[in-house]
GROMACS .gro file of C-alpha atoms in nm:
model
  424
    1UNK     CA    1   0.000   0.000   0.000
    2UNK     CA    2   0.183   0.306  -0.125
    3UNK     CA    3  -0.031   0.570   0.039
    4UNK     CA    4  -0.242   0.586   0.350
    5UNK     CA    5  -0.580   0.757   0.363
    6UNK     CA    6  -0.495   0.983   0.655
    7UNK     CA    7  -0.852   1.037   0.770
    8UNK     CA    8  -0.933   0.666   0.776
    9UNK     CA    9  -0.607   0.570   0.941
   10UNK     CA   10  -0.589   0.840   1.209
   11UNK     CA   11  -0.696   0.568   1.452
   12UNK     CA   12  -0.344   0.426   1.433
   13UNK     CA   13  -0.214   0.730   1.623
   14UNK     CA   14  -0.470   0.681   1.897
   15UNK     CA   15  -0.373   0.313   1.923
   16UNK     CA   16  -0.004   0.396   1.928
   17UNK     CA   17  -0.061   0.674   2.182
   18UNK     CA   18  -0.237   0.441   2.425
   19UNK     CA   19   0.038   0.181   2.395
   20UNK     CA   20   0.300   0.454   2.438
   21UNK     CA   21   0.136   0.551   2.767
   22UNK     CA   22   0.152   0.187   2.875
   23UNK     CA   23   0.521   0.197   2.787
   24UNK     CA   24   0.564   0.498   3.018
   25UNK     CA   25   0.460   0.267   3.303
   26UNK     CA   26   0.716   0.012   3.183
   27UNK     CA   27   1.001   0.263   3.197
   28UNK     CA   28   0.888   0.410   3.527
   29UNK     CA   29   0.930   0.078   3.704
   30UNK     CA   30   1.248   0.001   3.512
   31UNK     CA   31   1.446   0.286   3.668
   32UNK     CA   32   1.255   0.362   3.991
   33UNK     CA   33   1.470   0.140   4.215
   34UNK     CA   34   1.767   0.377   4.234
   35UNK     CA   35   1.557   0.659   4.375
   36UNK     CA   36   1.416   0.454   4.666
   37UNK     CA   37   1.740   0.272   4.750
   38UNK     CA   38   1.785   0.424   5.095
   39UNK     CA   39   1.417   0.382   5.183
   40UNK     CA   40   1.436   0.012   5.098
   41UNK     CA   41   1.761  -0.037   5.291
   42UNK     CA   42   1.606   0.132   5.595
   43UNK     CA   43   1.267  -0.041   5.568
   44UNK     CA   44   1.393  -0.394   5.507
   45UNK     CA   45   1.747  -0.380   5.653
   46UNK     CA   46   1.906  -0.512   5.334
   47UNK     CA   47   2.259  -0.505   5.190
   48UNK     CA   48   2.368  -0.354   4.860
   49UNK     CA   49   2.383  -0.700   4.703
   50UNK     CA   50   2.020  -0.752   4.805
   51UNK     CA   51   1.936  -0.408   4.669
   52UNK     CA   52   2.109  -0.500   4.341
   53UNK     CA   53   1.906  -0.820   4.335
   54UNK     CA   54   1.589  -0.619   4.396
   55UNK     CA   55   1.670  -0.400   4.097
   56UNK     CA   56   1.737  -0.711   3.888
   57UNK     CA   57   1.407  -0.876   3.990
   58UNK     CA   58   1.231  -0.665   3.729
   59UNK     CA   59   1.461  -0.788   3.456
   60UNK     CA   60   1.454  -1.165   3.515
   61UNK     CA   61   1.086  -1.220   3.424
   62UNK     CA   62   1.110  -0.947   3.160
   63UNK     CA   63   1.396  -1.130   2.990
   64UNK     CA   64   1.237  -1.475   3.023
   65UNK     CA   65   0.906  -1.346   2.886
   66UNK     CA   66   1.044  -1.197   2.566
   67UNK     CA   67   0.993  -1.509   2.353
   68UNK     CA   68   0.647  -1.579   2.503
   69UNK     CA   69   0.570  -1.208   2.451
   70UNK     CA   70   0.654  -1.241   2.084
   71UNK     CA   71   0.436  -1.550   2.055
   72UNK     CA   72   0.147  -1.377   2.234
   73UNK     CA   73   0.184  -1.071   2.010
   74UNK     CA   74   0.179  -1.290   1.699
   75UNK     CA   75  -0.117  -1.506   1.813
   76UNK     CA   76  -0.333  -1.355   2.090
   77UNK     CA   77  -0.266  -1.001   1.967
   78UNK     CA   78  -0.141  -0.681   2.126
   79UNK     CA   79  -0.477  -0.564   2.258
   80UNK     CA   80  -0.542  -0.851   2.500
   81UNK     CA   81  -0.174  -0.912   2.576
   82UNK     CA   82  -0.102  -0.554   2.687
   83UNK     CA   83  -0.431  -0.520   2.877
   84UNK     CA   84  -0.359  -0.826   3.091
   85UNK     CA   85   0.009  -0.737   3.128
   86UNK     CA   86  -0.051  -0.385   3.259
   87UNK     CA   87  -0.312  -0.512   3.508
   88UNK     CA   88  -0.048  -0.754   3.639
   89UNK     CA   89   0.200  -0.466   3.665
   90UNK     CA   90  -0.054  -0.270   3.867
   91UNK     CA   91  -0.104  -0.564   4.104
   92UNK     CA   92   0.273  -0.601   4.140
   93UNK     CA   93   0.312  -0.233   4.223
   94UNK     CA   94   0.046  -0.266   4.493
   95UNK     CA   95   0.218  -0.575   4.638
   96UNK     CA   96   0.544  -0.382   4.652
   97UNK     CA   97   0.378  -0.081   4.813
   98UNK     CA   98   0.232  -0.293   5.093
   99UNK     CA   99   0.530  -0.535   5.126
  100UNK     CA  100   0.601  -0.620   5.494
  101UNK     CA  101   0.948  -0.756   5.413
  102UNK     CA  102   1.202  -0.787   5.132
  103UNK     CA  103   1.056  -1.121   5.017
  104UNK     CA  104   0.723  -0.958   4.936
  105UNK     CA  105   0.907  -0.665   4.778
  106UNK     CA  106   1.085  -0.914   4.551
  107UNK     CA  107   0.750  -1.077   4.465
  108UNK     CA  108   0.599  -0.738   4.383
  109UNK     CA  109   0.890  -0.639   4.162
  110UNK     CA  110   0.884  -0.979   3.988
  111UNK     CA  111   0.512  -0.939   3.921
  112UNK     CA  112   0.569  -0.591   3.780
  113UNK     CA  113   0.845  -0.725   3.555
  114UNK     CA  114   0.621  -1.009   3.439
  115UNK     CA  115   0.335  -0.774   3.359
  116UNK     CA  116   0.526  -0.503   3.174
  117UNK     CA  117   0.736  -0.756   2.982
  118UNK     CA  118   0.473  -0.793   2.712
  119UNK     CA  119   0.417  -0.424   2.637
  120UNK     CA  120   0.700  -0.325   2.409
  121UNK     CA  121   0.704  -0.633   2.185
  122UNK     CA  122   0.329  -0.597   2.141
  123UNK     CA  123   0.381  -0.232   2.052
  124UNK     CA  124   0.640  -0.327   1.791
  125UNK     CA  125   0.391  -0.576   1.652
  126UNK     CA  126   0.134  -0.296   1.626
  127UNK     CA  127   0.391  -0.079   1.447
  128UNK     CA  128   0.453  -0.359   1.199
  129UNK     CA  129   0.079  -0.371   1.120
  130UNK     CA  130  -0.030  -0.007   1.139
  131UNK     CA  131   0.279   0.166   0.992
  132UNK     CA  132   0.473   0.118   0.670
  133UNK     CA  133   0.816  -0.058   0.677
  134UNK     CA  134   1.006   0.264   0.608
  135UNK     CA  135   0.839   0.421   0.914
  136UNK     CA  136   0.942   0.144   1.153
  137UNK     CA  137   1.276   0.286   1.266
  138UNK     CA  138   1.130   0.632   1.319
  139UNK     CA  139   0.828   0.500   1.510
  140UNK     CA  140   1.045   0.269   1.724
  141UNK     CA  141   1.253   0.571   1.820
  142UNK     CA  142   0.943   0.782   1.892
  143UNK     CA  143   0.803   0.503   2.110
  144UNK     CA  144   1.129   0.486   2.302
  145UNK     CA  145   1.121   0.866   2.338
  146UNK     CA  146   0.774   0.862   2.495
  147UNK     CA  147   0.853   0.559   2.711
  148UNK     CA  148   1.157   0.731   2.854
  149UNK     CA  149   0.917   0.993   2.987
  150UNK     CA  150   0.840   0.726   3.245
  151UNK     CA  151   1.209   0.718   3.335
  152UNK     CA  152   1.197   1.095   3.388
  153UNK     CA  153   0.895   1.057   3.616
  154UNK     CA  154   1.081   0.788   3.812
  155UNK     CA  155   1.364   1.026   3.899
  156UNK     CA  156   1.324   1.377   4.044
  157UNK     CA  157   0.940   1.376   4.031
  158UNK     CA  158   0.940   1.043   4.218
  159UNK     CA  159   1.179   1.190   4.476
  160UNK     CA  160   0.928   1.471   4.535
  161UNK     CA  161   0.632   1.228   4.550
  162UNK     CA  162   0.808   0.995   4.792
  163UNK     CA  163   0.900   1.290   5.014
  164UNK     CA  164   0.535   1.401   5.012
  165UNK     CA  165   0.345   1.075   5.066
  166UNK     CA  166   0.609   0.807   5.124
  167UNK     CA  167   0.740   0.533   4.896
  168UNK     CA  168   0.462   0.287   4.980
  169UNK     CA  169   0.175   0.517   4.886
  170UNK     CA  170   0.367   0.635   4.579
  171UNK     CA  171   0.385   0.285   4.432
  172UNK     CA  172   0.025   0.215   4.529
  173UNK     CA  173  -0.084   0.519   4.327
  174UNK     CA  174   0.118   0.395   4.029
  175UNK     CA  175  -0.057   0.059   4.063
  176UNK     CA  176  -0.398   0.226   4.037
  177UNK     CA  177  -0.293   0.430   3.732
  178UNK     CA  178  -0.170   0.110   3.566
  179UNK     CA  179  -0.511  -0.054   3.599
  180UNK     CA  180  -0.679   0.249   3.438
  181UNK     CA  181  -0.437   0.238   3.143
  182UNK     CA  182  -0.507  -0.135   3.100
  183UNK     CA  183  -0.881  -0.067   3.071
  184UNK     CA  184  -0.825   0.212   2.816
  185UNK     CA  185  -0.599  -0.021   2.616
  186UNK     CA  186  -0.867  -0.287   2.588
  187UNK     CA  187  -1.127  -0.030   2.481
  188UNK     CA  188  -0.925   0.156   2.217
  189UNK     CA  189  -0.650  -0.068   2.078
  190UNK     CA  190  -0.702  -0.291   1.774
  191UNK     CA  191  -0.441  -0.536   1.647
  192UNK     CA  192  -0.453  -0.447   1.278
  193UNK     CA  193  -0.643  -0.222   1.034
  194UNK     CA  194  -0.859  -0.513   0.918
  195UNK     CA  195  -1.014  -0.527   1.268
  196UNK     CA  196  -1.173  -0.190   1.187
  197UNK     CA  197  -1.270  -0.288   0.832
  198UNK     CA  198  -0.972  -0.104   0.679
  199UNK     CA  199  -0.731  -0.229   0.415
  200UNK     CA  200  -0.398  -0.365   0.548
  201UNK     CA  201  -0.103  -0.127   0.543
  202UNK     CA  202   0.151  -0.411   0.536
  203UNK     CA  203   0.066  -0.692   0.297
  204UNK     CA  204   0.231  -1.024   0.382
  205UNK     CA  205   0.289  -1.211   0.059
  206UNK     CA  206   0.317  -1.554   0.220
  207UNK     CA  207  -0.035  -1.672   0.300
  208UNK     CA  208   0.055  -2.002   0.464
  209UNK     CA  209  -0.085  -2.019   0.817
  210UNK     CA  210   0.169  -1.924   1.082
  211UNK     CA  211   0.291  -2.195   1.317
  212UNK     CA  212   0.442  -2.106   1.654
  213UNK     CA  213   0.675  -2.406   1.637
  214UNK     CA  214   0.788  -2.323   1.284
  215UNK     CA  215   0.828  -1.955   1.371
  216UNK     CA  216   1.049  -2.030   1.671
  217UNK     CA  217   1.257  -2.273   1.468
  218UNK     CA  218   1.304  -2.032   1.179
  219UNK     CA  219   1.396  -1.734   1.398
  220UNK     CA  220   1.613  -1.924   1.649
  221UNK     CA  221   1.812  -2.112   1.386
  222UNK     CA  222   1.868  -1.801   1.176
  223UNK     CA  223   2.230  -1.693   1.247
  224UNK     CA  224   2.139  -1.338   1.143
  225UNK     CA  225   1.902  -1.309   1.442
  226UNK     CA  226   2.165  -1.322   1.717
  227UNK     CA  227   2.404  -1.031   1.648
  228UNK     CA  228   2.116  -0.794   1.731
  229UNK     CA  229   2.064  -0.983   2.060
  230UNK     CA  230   2.421  -0.913   2.177
  231UNK     CA  231   2.438  -0.565   2.024
  232UNK     CA  232   2.128  -0.468   2.221
  233UNK     CA  233   2.254  -0.646   2.533
  234UNK     CA  234   2.564  -0.451   2.628
  235UNK     CA  235   2.443  -0.106   2.523
  236UNK     CA  236   2.099  -0.126   2.681
  237UNK     CA  237   2.209  -0.328   2.984
  238UNK     CA  238   2.484  -0.084   3.081
  239UNK     CA  239   2.283   0.237   3.043
  240UNK     CA  240   1.983   0.095   3.232
  241UNK     CA  241   2.204  -0.037   3.515
  242UNK     CA  242   2.354   0.308   3.556
  243UNK     CA  243   2.043   0.520   3.494
  244UNK     CA  244   1.801   0.302   3.685
  245UNK     CA  245   1.994   0.162   3.980
  246UNK     CA  246   2.348   0.285   4.044
  247UNK     CA  247   2.370   0.638   3.901
  248UNK     CA  248   2.195   0.808   4.192
  249UNK     CA  249   2.402   0.628   4.461
  250UNK     CA  250   2.718   0.716   4.263
  251UNK     CA  251   2.642   1.089   4.265
  252UNK     CA  252   2.542   1.081   4.634
  253UNK     CA  253   2.856   0.897   4.747
  254UNK     CA  254   3.115   1.052   4.517
  255UNK     CA  255   2.987   1.411   4.497
  256UNK     CA  256   2.805   1.437   4.829
  257UNK     CA  257   2.475   1.536   4.670
  258UNK     CA  258   2.128   1.492   4.813
  259UNK     CA  259   1.905   1.231   4.656
  260UNK     CA  260   1.701   1.499   4.480
  261UNK     CA  261   2.014   1.663   4.338
  262UNK     CA  262   2.159   1.327   4.231
  263UNK     CA  263   1.838   1.227   4.052
  264UNK     CA  264   1.863   1.536   3.832
  265UNK     CA  265   2.191   1.401   3.694
  266UNK     CA  266   2.038   1.066   3.602
  267UNK     CA  267   1.756   1.262   3.441
  268UNK     CA  268   2.021   1.400   3.205
  269UNK     CA  269   2.095   1.042   3.093
  270UNK     CA  270   1.724   0.992   3.034
  271UNK     CA  271   1.687   1.318   2.841
  272UNK     CA  272   1.982   1.223   2.622
  273UNK     CA  273   1.829   0.881   2.558
  274UNK     CA  274   1.492   1.034   2.470
  275UNK     CA  275   1.642   1.280   2.221
  276UNK     CA  276   1.882   1.022   2.080
  277UNK     CA  277   1.598   0.776   2.023
  278UNK     CA  278   1.427   1.027   1.794
  279UNK     CA  279   1.748   1.120   1.616
  280UNK     CA  280   1.888   0.773   1.549
  281UNK     CA  281   1.556   0.635   1.421
  282UNK     CA  282   1.518   0.927   1.179
  283UNK     CA  283   1.880   0.905   1.064
  284UNK     CA  284   1.843   0.533   1.001
  285UNK     CA  285   1.523   0.567   0.798
  286UNK     CA  286   1.657   0.862   0.597
  287UNK     CA  287   1.991   0.693   0.520
  288UNK     CA  288   1.821   0.364   0.446
  289UNK     CA  289   2.079   0.199   0.675
  290UNK     CA  290   2.062   0.022   1.011
  291UNK     CA  291   2.413  -0.091   1.102
  292UNK     CA  292   2.596   0.234   1.021
  293UNK     CA  293   2.411   0.469   1.259
  294UNK     CA  294   2.389   0.195   1.525
  295UNK     CA  295   2.768   0.149   1.513
  296UNK     CA  296   2.843   0.522   1.502
  297UNK     CA  297   2.634   0.597   1.810
  298UNK     CA  298   2.770   0.296   1.999
  299UNK     CA  299   3.136   0.381   1.934
  300UNK     CA  300   3.084   0.728   2.079
  301UNK     CA  301   2.897   0.567   2.371
  302UNK     CA  302   3.207   0.357   2.443
  303UNK     CA  303   3.422   0.672   2.437
  304UNK     CA  304   3.187   0.839   2.688
  305UNK     CA  305   3.228   0.547   2.928
  306UNK     CA  306   3.606   0.553   2.886
  307UNK     CA  307   3.607   0.922   2.979
  308UNK     CA  308   3.375   0.852   3.272
  309UNK     CA  309   3.591   0.570   3.411
  310UNK     CA  310   3.947   0.675   3.328
  311UNK     CA  311   3.947   1.052   3.286
  312UNK     CA  312   3.697   1.141   3.556
  313UNK     CA  313   3.869   1.117   3.898
  314UNK     CA  314   3.551   1.189   4.087
  315UNK     CA  315   3.614   1.559   4.126
  316UNK     CA  316   3.527   1.698   3.784
  317UNK     CA  317   3.287   1.990   3.782
  318UNK     CA  318   2.920   1.915   3.811
  319UNK     CA  319   2.869   2.109   3.487
  320UNK     CA  320   3.096   1.863   3.307
  321UNK     CA  321   2.904   1.571   3.458
  322UNK     CA  322   2.576   1.713   3.328
  323UNK     CA  323   2.720   1.710   2.977
  324UNK     CA  324   2.882   1.368   3.016
  325UNK     CA  325   2.563   1.206   3.144
  326UNK     CA  326   2.357   1.365   2.866
  327UNK     CA  327   2.601   1.228   2.608
  328UNK     CA  328   2.585   0.887   2.775
  329UNK     CA  329   2.210   0.875   2.720
  330UNK     CA  330   2.222   1.031   2.373
  331UNK     CA  331   2.478   0.790   2.230
  332UNK     CA  332   2.334   0.479   2.398
  333UNK     CA  333   2.018   0.530   2.193
  334UNK     CA  334   2.164   0.335   1.902
  335UNK     CA  335   2.014   0.023   2.063
  336UNK     CA  336   1.666   0.122   1.938
  337UNK     CA  337   1.777   0.000   1.595
  338UNK     CA  338   1.837  -0.352   1.724
  339UNK     CA  339   1.463  -0.425   1.698
  340UNK     CA  340   1.459  -0.337   1.330
  341UNK     CA  341   1.784  -0.532   1.279
  342UNK     CA  342   1.621  -0.842   1.424
  343UNK     CA  343   1.285  -0.796   1.250
  344UNK     CA  344   1.423  -0.733   0.901
  345UNK     CA  345   1.632  -1.051   0.881
  346UNK     CA  346   1.333  -1.277   0.958
  347UNK     CA  347   0.996  -1.339   0.788
  348UNK     CA  348   0.756  -1.049   0.849
  349UNK     CA  349   0.485  -1.273   0.997
  350UNK     CA  350   0.723  -1.359   1.283
  351UNK     CA  351   0.790  -0.993   1.368
  352UNK     CA  352   0.685  -1.048   1.730
  353UNK     CA  353   0.926  -1.336   1.791
  354UNK     CA  354   1.219  -1.183   1.602
  355UNK     CA  355   1.201  -0.845   1.780
  356UNK     CA  356   1.155  -1.020   2.115
  357UNK     CA  357   1.486  -1.204   2.078
  358UNK     CA  358   1.674  -0.879   2.016
  359UNK     CA  359   1.494  -0.722   2.312
  360UNK     CA  360   1.573  -1.020   2.533
  361UNK     CA  361   1.945  -0.952   2.504
  362UNK     CA  362   1.910  -0.612   2.669
  363UNK     CA  363   1.723  -0.745   2.969
  364UNK     CA  364   1.946  -1.047   3.016
  365UNK     CA  365   2.249  -0.820   3.034
  366UNK     CA  366   2.070  -0.571   3.261
  367UNK     CA  367   1.970  -0.848   3.501
  368UNK     CA  368   2.327  -0.979   3.520
  369UNK     CA  369   2.504  -0.643   3.547
  370UNK     CA  370   2.317  -0.491   3.843
  371UNK     CA  371   2.390  -0.748   4.116
  372UNK     CA  372   2.751  -0.779   3.992
  373UNK     CA  373   2.799  -0.406   4.051
  374UNK     CA  374   2.651  -0.443   4.400
  375UNK     CA  375   2.876  -0.740   4.476
  376UNK     CA  376   3.193  -0.562   4.364
  377UNK     CA  377   3.101  -0.255   4.570
  378UNK     CA  378   3.047  -0.464   4.883
  379UNK     CA  379   3.395  -0.614   4.846
  380UNK     CA  380   3.550  -0.266   4.846
  381UNK     CA  381   3.624  -0.004   5.106
  382UNK     CA  382   3.270   0.113   5.166
  383UNK     CA  383   3.195   0.243   5.514
  384UNK     CA  384   2.831   0.250   5.614
  385UNK     CA  385   2.725   0.183   5.258
  386UNK     CA  386   2.918   0.482   5.120
  387UNK     CA  387   3.172   0.398   4.849
  388UNK     CA  388   3.466   0.579   4.693
  389UNK     CA  389   3.499   0.675   4.327
  390UNK     CA  390   3.766   0.403   4.293
  391UNK     CA  391   3.519   0.141   4.418
  392UNK     CA  392   3.252   0.257   4.174
  393UNK     CA  393   3.494   0.267   3.883
  394UNK     CA  394   3.601  -0.088   3.957
  395UNK     CA  395   3.239  -0.203   3.974
  396UNK     CA  396   3.146  -0.017   3.654
  397UNK     CA  397   3.416  -0.199   3.458
  398UNK     CA  398   3.154  -0.466   3.392
  399UNK     CA  399   2.966  -0.203   3.188
  400UNK     CA  400   3.275  -0.136   2.978
  401UNK     CA  401   3.318  -0.508   2.907
  402UNK     CA  402   2.961  -0.561   2.787
  403UNK     CA  403   2.975  -0.247   2.569
  404UNK     CA  404   3.278  -0.392   2.390
  405UNK     CA  405   3.087  -0.719   2.340
  406UNK     CA  406   2.807  -0.519   2.179
  407UNK     CA  407   3.044  -0.339   1.944
  408UNK     CA  408   3.194  -0.666   1.823
  409UNK     CA  409   2.844  -0.804   1.763
  410UNK     CA  410   2.741  -0.491   1.575
  411UNK     CA  411   2.980  -0.563   1.293
  412UNK     CA  412   2.820  -0.906   1.245
  413UNK     CA  413   2.476  -0.755   1.182
  414UNK     CA  414   2.351  -0.785   0.825
  415UNK     CA  415   2.274  -0.449   0.666
  416UNK     CA  416   1.912  -0.471   0.548
  417UNK     CA  417   1.888  -0.123   0.397
  418UNK     CA  418   1.567  -0.079   0.602
  419UNK     CA  419   1.387  -0.356   0.414
  420UNK     CA  420   1.285  -0.703   0.517
  421UNK     CA  421   1.522  -0.934   0.329
  422UNK     CA  422   1.240  -1.191   0.284
  423UNK     CA  423   1.027  -0.944   0.088
  424UNK     CA  424   1.297  -0.860  -0.167
   0.00000   0.00000   0.00000
């Protein structure tokens, strides 16, 4: 379909907008742990390793659910999948808010991770049905931009909310909002244009009925699928570990800032990521290239981390740190292209499964990185849970290692020229 009747297809923006709001909830929970670190340590009397494990609890079910999420998106459809998922996230947030001990807090965070795990893959599936192939990179970046608004809300605004009503009530409120968004999703979202009696935007040439077993086999055994998995892994895992869990403690311990002041610095990472997500998706679609902009952004991201770890002695000006953190977020945004890289090297009808595998890499790495950082910190010279810049730099070396893994994987990605290679 070369052109889209804008009046008839305006509904796609409503559908995307609702799913983007659901994705705001996803990102809020993803990075909220760092802001309430001290409250959790005080409430549950936990160590930094346990706090790192708490942060990772979101990522374990999220990572494990990526393949099932792709299957659900391809079979059950985004509408029902996201509606149920966001209700689960709301329940998990309520469990966390009322948790009497760390075990229940873990259960709440696991439930949140399980619920939100289906949102993004389902959204990508919607994009593959409601938008043209040459819009996919741009719309993926725009979705990431909106979703990162949740990360902004989970930083300084969450600090203010927690100070006003406490961390328990704050997460209970988020649980209630999640349930409302789930209801709106079920009412307004439709899986494809045909569900509204409209002509399809993306026409799949192969009419043979899709098989889950065949889809998994085709995508898993395709060697072109996996470079995107690892390329996503190190870039996404490192920036989320820093932005969502360890960035605020770093600025508090190393620079002596208050929690509110420290959260503003991690907001700079988020702002950079939001802006970068828009830029890299547009650059990719305009150039008609995936690997080139992904690699360019990721190389600069590596340089930013090298400066952060080896040039920054812990006493650089706060103005410099604002810029450095913004660049960290901006250049990490290359990972948004990993979804297109995975989707375009597999049959279009398995878009849910193929994008889920690329996405899974990011959450596997994020889940592994966070407790490792906590473990390394606890083995250092920390007194009363306060660590030196040397201790943090040693712990953050794991981020440098996984970024290098991503860069190596990037050069194994097949350049698709923004087209599905099965439709050529």
